[in-house]
């Protein structure tokens, strides 16, 4: 344990987040997501996707350059509303920095993520991509 570090962020996850560069993305994946399919490093955290995103955002700023910095998997109509709202709140970024992406387009974008954090999120569409910003210069 370290002071000021969210207890969900263990050494392996902190190492991966530290090794990410500006513009790299981390995929926060629900329990249904094919986390191992693309071959990126996978870390499992036994918590909900919004809680994991909240923990990661406590140490990783969102990218403030062009385009959205947080992408959420777009749910089918009537599904995933609650988890989507919770992920939006956990992202802690302005609305213009957050976007929803159609499910199969999200899968395509997620293949280039630096790493995957597989969560215990059992609700469908609990997936988010966070693009890392410059540490120590803006963002929060």
Coordinates of N, CA, C and O in Angstrom, one line a residue:
X1 N 0.8 -1.2 0.0 CA 0.0 0.0 0.0 C 0.9 1.2 0.0 O 2.0 1.3 0.6
X2 N 0.4 2.3 -0.6 CA 1.0 3.6 -0.6 C 0.0 4.6 -0.2 O -1.2 4.5 -0.5
X3 N 0.4 5.6 0.5 CA -0.4 6.7 0.8 C -0.9 7.5 -0.4 O -0.1 7.7 -1.3
X4 N -2.2 7.8 -0.5 CA -2.7 8.5 -1.6 C -3.0 7.8 -2.8 O -3.5 8.3 -3.8
X5 N -2.7 6.5 -2.8 CA -3.0 5.6 -4.0 C -4.2 4.8 -3.7 O -4.3 4.1 -2.7
X6 N -5.2 4.8 -4.7 CA -6.4 4.0 -4.5 C -6.0 2.6 -4.3 O -5.2 2.0 -5.1
X7 N -6.6 1.8 -3.4 CA -6.2 0.5 -3.1 C -6.5 -0.5 -4.3 O -6.0 -1.6 -4.3
X8 N -7.4 -0.1 -5.2 CA -7.6 -1.0 -6.4 C -6.4 -1.0 -7.3 O -6.3 -1.9 -8.2
X9 N -5.5 0.0 -7.2 CA -4.4 0.1 -8.1 C -3.2 -0.7 -7.5 O -2.4 -0.1 -6.7
X10 N -3.1 -1.9 -7.9 CA -2.0 -2.7 -7.4 C -0.7 -2.4 -8.2 O -0.7 -1.7 -9.1
X11 N 0.4 -3.1 -7.8 CA 1.7 -2.8 -8.4 C 1.7 -3.1 -9.9 O 2.3 -2.3 -10.7
X12 N 1.1 -4.2 -10.3 CA 1.1 -4.5 -11.8 C 0.4 -3.5 -12.6 O 0.8 -3.0 -13.6
X13 N -0.8 -3.1 -12.1 CA -1.6 -2.0 -12.8 C -0.9 -0.7 -12.8 O -0.8 0.0 -13.8
X14 N -0.3 -0.3 -11.7 CA 0.4 1.0 -11.6 C 1.6 0.9 -12.6 O 1.9 1.9 -13.2
X15 N 2.3 -0.2 -12.7 CA 3.4 -0.3 -13.6 C 3.0 -0.1 -15.0 O 3.6 0.7 -15.8
X16 N 1.9 -0.7 -15.4 CA 1.4 -0.6 -16.8 C 0.9 0.9 -17.1 O 1.2 1.4 -18.1
X17 N 0.2 1.5 -16.1 CA -0.2 2.9 -16.3 C 1.0 3.8 -16.4 O 1.0 4.7 -17.2
X18 N 2.0 3.5 -15.6 CA 3.2 4.3 -15.7 C 4.0 4.2 -17.0 O 4.5 5.1 -17.5
X19 N 3.9 3.0 -17.6 CA 4.6 2.7 -18.8 C 3.9 3.3 -20.0 O 4.5 3.4 -21.1
X20 N 2.6 3.7 -19.9 CA 1.9 4.3 -20.9 C 2.4 5.7 -21.2 O 2.9 6.4 -20.3
X21 N 2.5 6.0 -22.5 CA 2.9 7.4 -22.9 C 1.7 8.2 -23.2 O 0.5 7.7 -23.3
X22 N 1.9 9.5 -23.4 CA 0.9 10.4 -23.8 C 0.2 9.9 -25.1 O 0.9 9.6 -26.0
X23 N -1.1 9.8 -25.0 CA -1.9 9.3 -26.2 C -2.2 7.9 -26.2 O -3.0 7.4 -27.0
X24 N -1.5 7.1 -25.4 CA -1.8 5.7 -25.2 C -3.1 5.5 -24.5 O -3.5 6.4 -23.7
X25 N -3.8 4.4 -24.8 CA -5.1 4.2 -24.2 C -5.1 2.9 -23.3 O -4.4 2.0 -23.6
X26 N -5.9 3.0 -22.2 CA -6.2 1.8 -21.4 C -7.6 1.5 -21.6 O -8.5 2.3 -21.6
X27 N -7.9 0.2 -21.7 CA -9.3 -0.3 -21.9 C -9.7 -0.8 -20.6 O -9.1 -1.7 -20.0
X28 N -10.8 -0.3 -20.1 CA -11.5 -0.8 -18.9 C -12.6 -1.7 -19.4 O -13.6 -1.2 -20.1
X29 N -12.6 -3.0 -19.2 CA -13.5 -3.9 -19.8 C -14.4 -4.6 -18.8 O -13.9 -5.0 -17.7
X30 N -15.6 -4.8 -19.2 CA -16.5 -5.5 -18.4 C -16.2 -7.0 -18.5 O -15.4 -7.5 -19.2
X31 N -16.9 -7.8 -17.6 CA -16.7 -9.3 -17.6 C -17.0 -10.0 -18.9 O -16.5 -11.1 -19.1
X32 N -17.8 -9.4 -19.7 CA -18.2 -10.0 -21.0 C -17.2 -9.8 -22.1 O -17.3 -10.5 -23.1
X33 N -16.4 -8.8 -22.0 CA -15.5 -8.4 -23.0 C -14.4 -9.4 -23.3 O -13.9 -10.0 -22.4
X34 N -14.1 -9.6 -24.6 CA -13.0 -10.6 -25.0 C -11.6 -10.0 -24.6 O -10.9 -9.7 -25.5
X35 N -11.3 -9.9 -23.4 CA -10.1 -9.2 -22.9 C -8.8 -9.7 -23.4 O -7.9 -9.0 -23.6
X36 N -8.7 -11.0 -23.6 CA -7.5 -11.6 -24.0 C -7.3 -11.7 -25.5 O -6.3 -12.2 -26.0
X37 N -8.3 -11.4 -26.3 CA -8.3 -11.6 -27.7 C -7.3 -10.9 -28.5 O -6.7 -11.4 -29.5
X38 N -6.9 -9.7 -28.1 CA -6.0 -8.8 -28.9 C -4.5 -9.0 -28.5 O -3.7 -8.4 -29.2
X39 N -4.3 -9.7 -27.4 CA -2.9 -9.9 -27.0 C -2.2 -8.8 -26.2 O -1.0 -8.9 -25.9
X40 N -3.0 -7.8 -25.8 CA -2.4 -6.8 -24.9 C -2.2 -7.4 -23.5 O -2.9 -8.3 -23.1
X41 N -1.4 -6.7 -22.6 CA -1.3 -7.1 -21.2 C -2.7 -7.0 -20.6 O -3.4 -5.9 -20.8
X42 N -3.1 -7.9 -19.8 CA -4.4 -7.9 -19.1 C -4.2 -8.0 -17.6 O -3.4 -8.8 -17.1
X43 N -4.8 -7.0 -16.9 CA -4.8 -7.0 -15.4 C -6.2 -7.2 -15.0 O -7.1 -6.5 -15.5
X44 N -6.5 -8.0 -14.0 CA -7.9 -8.2 -13.5 C -8.0 -7.4 -12.2 O -7.2 -7.6 -11.3
X45 N -9.1 -6.7 -12.1 CA -9.4 -5.9 -10.9 C -10.9 -6.3 -10.5 O -11.8 -6.1 -11.3
X46 N -11.1 -6.8 -9.3 CA -12.4 -7.3 -8.9 C -13.2 -6.1 -8.3 O -13.4 -6.0 -7.1
X47 N -13.7 -5.3 -9.2 CA -14.6 -4.2 -8.9 C -15.4 -3.8 -10.2 O -15.1 -4.3 -11.2
X48 N -16.3 -3.0 -10.0 CA -17.2 -2.5 -11.1 C -16.3 -1.7 -12.1 O -15.3 -1.1 -11.7
X49 N -16.8 -1.6 -13.3 CA -16.0 -0.8 -14.3 C -16.0 0.7 -13.9 O -14.9 1.3 -14.0
X50 N -17.1 1.3 -13.5 CA -17.0 2.7 -13.1 C -16.0 2.9 -11.9 O -15.3 3.9 -11.9
X51 N -16.0 2.0 -11.0 CA -15.1 2.1 -9.8 C -13.7 2.0 -10.3 O -12.8 2.7 -9.8
X52 N -13.4 1.1 -11.2 CA -12.0 0.9 -11.7 C -11.6 2.2 -12.5 O -10.5 2.7 -12.4
X53 N -12.5 2.7 -13.4 CA -12.2 3.9 -14.1 C -11.9 5.1 -13.1 O -11.0 5.9 -13.3
X54 N -12.7 5.2 -12.1 CA -12.5 6.2 -11.1 C -11.1 6.1 -10.4 O -10.4 7.1 -10.3
X55 N -10.7 4.9 -10.1 CA -9.4 4.6 -9.5 C -8.3 5.0 -10.5 O -7.3 5.7 -10.1
X56 N -8.4 4.6 -11.7 CA -7.4 4.9 -12.8 C -7.3 6.4 -13.0 O -6.2 7.0 -13.1
X57 N -8.5 7.1 -13.0 CA -8.5 8.5 -13.2 C -7.8 9.3 -12.1 O -7.4 10.4 -12.2
X58 N -7.7 8.6 -10.9 CA -7.0 9.3 -9.8 C -5.6 9.5 -10.0 O -4.9 10.3 -9.4
X59 N -5.0 8.7 -11.0 CA -3.5 8.8 -11.3 C -3.2 9.1 -12.7 O -2.1 9.4 -13.1
X60 N -4.2 9.0 -13.6 CA -4.0 9.2 -15.1 C -4.9 10.4 -15.5 O -6.1 10.3 -15.5
X61 N -4.3 11.4 -16.1 CA -5.1 12.5 -16.6 C -5.6 12.2 -18.0 O -5.0 11.3 -18.7
X62 N -6.8 12.7 -18.3 CA -7.3 12.5 -19.7 C -6.5 13.4 -20.7 O -6.0 14.4 -20.3
X63 N -6.4 13.0 -21.9 CA -5.7 13.7 -22.9 C -6.5 15.0 -23.3 O -7.7 14.9 -23.6
X64 N -5.9 16.1 -23.3 CA -6.6 17.4 -23.6 C -6.4 17.8 -25.0 O -6.9 18.9 -25.3
X65 N -5.8 17.0 -25.8 CA -5.6 17.4 -27.2 C -6.8 17.0 -28.0 O -7.8 16.6 -27.5
X66 N -6.8 17.2 -29.3 CA -8.0 17.1 -30.1 C -8.7 15.7 -30.0 O -8.1 14.7 -29.8
X67 N -10.0 15.7 -30.2 CA -10.8 14.5 -30.1 C -11.2 14.1 -28.7 O -10.6 14.6 -27.8
X68 N -12.1 13.2 -28.6 CA -12.5 12.7 -27.3 C -11.4 11.9 -26.6 O -10.6 11.3 -27.3
X69 N -11.3 12.0 -25.3 CA -10.3 11.3 -24.5 C -10.9 10.1 -23.8 O -10.1 9.3 -23.4
X70 N -12.2 10.0 -23.7 CA -12.8 8.9 -23.1 C -13.9 8.4 -24.0 O -14.7 9.2 -24.5
X71 N -13.8 7.1 -24.4 CA -14.8 6.5 -25.3 C -15.5 5.5 -24.6 O -14.9 4.6 -23.9
X72 N -16.9 5.5 -24.7 CA -17.7 4.5 -24.0 C -18.4 3.7 -25.1 O -18.7 4.2 -26.2
X73 N -18.5 2.4 -24.9 CA -19.2 1.5 -25.8 C -20.7 1.9 -25.8 O -21.3 1.9 -24.8
X74 N -21.2 2.2 -27.0 CA -22.6 2.6 -27.1 C -23.5 1.3 -26.9 O -23.2 0.3 -27.5
X75 N -24.4 1.5 -26.0 CA -25.3 0.3 -25.7 C -26.5 0.3 -26.7 O -26.8 1.2 -27.4
X76 N -27.1 -0.9 -26.8 CA -28.3 -1.1 -27.5 C -29.4 -0.3 -26.8 O -29.3 -0.1 -25.6
X77 N -30.4 0.2 -27.6 CA -31.5 1.0 -26.9 C -32.1 0.3 -25.7 O -32.4 -0.9 -25.8
X78 N -32.2 1.0 -24.6 CA -32.8 0.4 -23.4 C -31.8 -0.4 -22.6 O -32.2 -0.9 -21.5
X79 N -30.6 -0.6 -23.0 CA -29.6 -1.4 -22.2 C -28.5 -0.5 -21.8 O -28.1 0.4 -22.5
X80 N -27.8 -0.9 -20.7 CA -26.6 -0.2 -20.3 C -26.7 1.2 -19.9 O -25.7 1.9 -19.8
X81 N -27.9 1.7 -19.7 CA -28.1 3.1 -19.3 C -27.4 3.4 -18.0 O -26.6 4.4 -17.9
X82 N -27.6 2.6 -17.0 CA -27.1 2.9 -15.6 C -25.6 2.9 -15.6 O -24.9 3.8 -15.1
X83 N -25.0 1.8 -16.2 CA -23.5 1.7 -16.2 C -22.9 2.8 -17.1 O -21.8 3.3 -16.7
X84 N -23.6 3.2 -18.1 CA -23.1 4.3 -19.0 C -23.0 5.6 -18.2 O -22.0 6.3 -18.3
X85 N -24.1 5.9 -17.4 CA -24.1 7.1 -16.6 C -23.0 7.1 -15.5 O -22.3 8.1 -15.3
X86 N -22.8 5.9 -14.9 CA -21.8 5.8 -13.9 C -20.4 5.9 -14.5 O -19.5 6.5 -13.9
X87 N -20.1 5.4 -15.7 CA -18.9 5.6 -16.4 C -18.6 7.0 -16.7 O -17.5 7.5 -16.6
X88 N -19.6 7.7 -17.2 CA -19.5 9.2 -17.5 C -19.1 10.0 -16.2 O -18.2 10.8 -16.3
X89 N -19.7 9.7 -15.1 CA -19.3 10.3 -13.9 C -17.9 10.0 -13.4 O -17.1 10.9 -13.0
X90 N -17.5 8.7 -13.6 CA -16.2 8.3 -13.1 C -15.1 8.9 -14.0 O -14.0 9.0 -13.6
X91 N -15.4 9.2 -15.3 CA -14.4 9.7 -16.2 C -13.9 11.1 -15.8 O -12.8 11.5 -16.1
X92 N -14.8 11.8 -15.1 CA -14.5 13.2 -14.7 C -13.8 14.0 -15.7 O -12.7 14.5 -15.6
X93 N -14.5 14.2 -16.9 CA -13.9 15.0 -17.9 C -15.1 15.8 -18.6 O -16.2 15.3 -18.5
X94 N -14.8 16.9 -19.2 CA -15.9 17.7 -19.8 C -16.6 16.9 -20.9 O -16.0 16.0 -21.5
X95 N -17.9 17.2 -21.1 CA -18.7 16.4 -22.0 C -18.0 16.3 -23.4 O -18.1 15.3 -24.1
X96 N -17.4 17.4 -23.9 CA -16.8 17.4 -25.2 C -15.6 16.5 -25.3 O -15.1 16.2 -26.4
X97 N -15.1 16.0 -24.2 CA -13.9 15.1 -24.2 C -14.4 13.6 -24.1 O -13.6 12.7 -24.0
X98 N -15.7 13.4 -24.1 CA -16.2 12.0 -23.9 C -17.2 11.8 -25.1 O -17.9 12.6 -25.5
X99 N -17.1 10.5 -25.6 CA -18.0 10.2 -26.7 C -18.4 8.7 -26.6 O -17.7 7.9 -26.0
X100 N -19.5 8.4 -27.2 CA -20.0 7.0 -27.3 C -19.6 6.5 -28.7 O -19.7 7.3 -29.7
X101 N -19.2 5.3 -28.8 CA -18.8 4.7 -30.0 C -19.6 3.4 -30.2 O -19.8 2.6 -29.3
X102 N -20.1 3.2 -31.5 CA -20.8 2.0 -31.8 C -20.0 0.8 -31.4 O -18.8 0.8 -31.5
X103 N -20.7 -0.3 -31.0 CA -20.0 -1.5 -30.4 C -18.9 -2.0 -31.2 O -17.8 -2.2 -30.7
X104 N -19.1 -2.3 -32.5 CA -18.0 -2.9 -33.3 C -16.9 -1.9 -33.6 O -15.7 -2.4 -33.7
X105 N -17.2 -0.7 -33.8 CA -16.2 0.3 -33.9 C -15.3 0.4 -32.7 O -14.1 0.6 -32.7
X106 N -16.0 0.3 -31.5 CA -15.3 0.3 -30.2 C -14.3 -0.9 -30.2 O -13.2 -0.7 -29.8
X107 N -14.8 -2.1 -30.6 CA -13.9 -3.2 -30.6 C -12.6 -2.9 -31.4 O -11.5 -3.3 -31.0
X108 N -12.8 -2.3 -32.6 CA -11.7 -2.0 -33.5 C -10.7 -1.0 -32.8 O -9.5 -1.2 -32.9
X109 N -11.3 0.0 -32.2 CA -10.4 1.0 -31.5 C -9.7 0.4 -30.3 O -8.5 0.7 -30.0
X110 N -10.4 -0.5 -29.6 CA -9.8 -1.1 -28.4 C -8.6 -2.0 -28.7 O -7.8 -2.3 -27.8
X111 N -8.5 -2.5 -29.9 CA -7.4 -3.4 -30.3 C -6.1 -2.7 -30.2 O -5.0 -3.4 -30.0
X112 N -6.1 -1.4 -30.2 CA -4.8 -0.7 -30.1 C -4.5 -0.2 -28.7 O -3.6 0.6 -28.5
X113 N -5.3 -0.6 -27.8 CA -5.1 -0.1 -26.4 C -3.7 -0.7 -25.9 O -3.3 -1.7 -26.3
X114 N -3.1 0.1 -25.1 CA -1.8 -0.3 -24.5 C -2.0 -1.5 -23.6 O -1.1 -2.4 -23.5
X115 N -3.1 -1.5 -22.8 CA -3.3 -2.6 -21.9 C -4.8 -2.7 -21.6 O -5.6 -1.7 -21.9
X116 N -5.2 -3.8 -21.0 CA -6.6 -4.0 -20.7 C -6.8 -4.2 -19.2 O -6.0 -5.0 -18.6
X117 N -7.8 -3.6 -18.6 CA -8.1 -3.8 -17.2 C -9.4 -4.6 -17.2 O -10.5 -4.0 -17.5
X118 N -9.4 -5.8 -16.9 CA -10.6 -6.7 -16.9 C -11.3 -6.5 -15.5 O -10.6 -6.8 -14.5
X119 N -12.5 -6.1 -15.5 CA -13.2 -5.8 -14.3 C -14.2 -6.9 -14.0 O -14.5 -7.8 -14.8
X120 N -14.8 -6.8 -12.8 CA -15.9 -7.8 -12.4 C -17.3 -7.2 -12.8 O -18.3 -7.7 -12.3
X121 N -17.3 -6.2 -13.7 CA -18.6 -5.6 -14.1 C -19.4 -6.6 -14.9 O -19.1 -7.1 -15.9
X122 N -20.6 -6.9 -14.3 CA -21.5 -7.9 -14.9 C -22.5 -7.3 -15.8 O -23.2 -8.0 -16.6
X123 N -22.7 -6.0 -15.7 CA -23.7 -5.3 -16.6 C -23.1 -5.2 -18.0 O -21.9 -4.9 -18.1
X124 N -23.9 -5.3 -19.0 CA -23.5 -5.2 -20.4 C -23.1 -3.8 -20.7 O -23.6 -2.8 -20.1
X125 N -22.2 -3.6 -21.6 CA -21.7 -2.3 -22.1 C -21.0 -1.5 -21.0 O -20.9 -0.3 -21.1
X126 N -20.3 -2.1 -20.1 CA -19.5 -1.5 -19.1 C -18.1 -1.4 -19.5 O -17.2 -1.9 -18.9
X127 N -17.9 -0.8 -20.7 CA -16.5 -0.7 -21.3 C -16.2 0.8 -21.6 O -17.0 1.5 -22.1
X128 N -14.9 1.1 -21.4 CA -14.4 2.4 -21.6 C -13.0 2.4 -22.1 O -12.2 1.6 -21.6
X129 N -12.6 3.3 -23.0 CA -11.2 3.6 -23.4 C -10.8 4.9 -22.9 O -11.5 5.9 -23.1
X130 N -9.8 5.0 -22.1 CA -9.2 6.3 -21.6 C -7.9 6.6 -22.3 O -7.0 5.7 -22.2
X131 N -7.8 7.7 -22.9 CA -6.5 8.1 -23.6 C -5.8 9.0 -22.6 O -6.3 10.0 -22.1
X132 N -4.5 8.5 -22.3 CA -3.7 9.2 -21.3 C -3.2 10.6 -21.8 O -2.7 10.7 -22.9
X133 N -3.3 11.5 -20.9 CA -2.8 12.9 -21.2 C -1.4 13.0 -20.7 O -0.7 12.1 -20.2
X134 N -0.9 14.3 -20.7 CA 0.4 14.6 -20.2 C 0.3 14.7 -18.7 O -0.5 15.5 -18.2
X135 N 1.1 14.0 -18.0 CA 1.1 14.0 -16.6 C 1.7 15.3 -16.0 O 2.8 15.7 -16.4
X136 N 1.0 15.9 -15.1 CA 1.5 17.1 -14.5 C 1.3 18.4 -15.2 O 1.7 19.5 -14.7
X137 N 0.6 18.4 -16.4 CA 0.4 19.6 -17.1 C -1.1 19.6 -17.6 O -1.5 19.2 -18.6
X138 N -1.9 20.2 -16.7 CA -3.4 20.3 -17.0 C -4.1 19.0 -16.8 O -3.5 18.1 -16.1
X139 N -5.3 18.8 -17.3 CA -6.1 17.6 -17.0 C -6.3 17.6 -15.5 O -6.0 18.4 -14.8
X140 N -6.9 16.5 -15.1 CA -7.0 16.2 -13.6 C -7.1 14.8 -13.4 O -7.3 14.0 -14.3

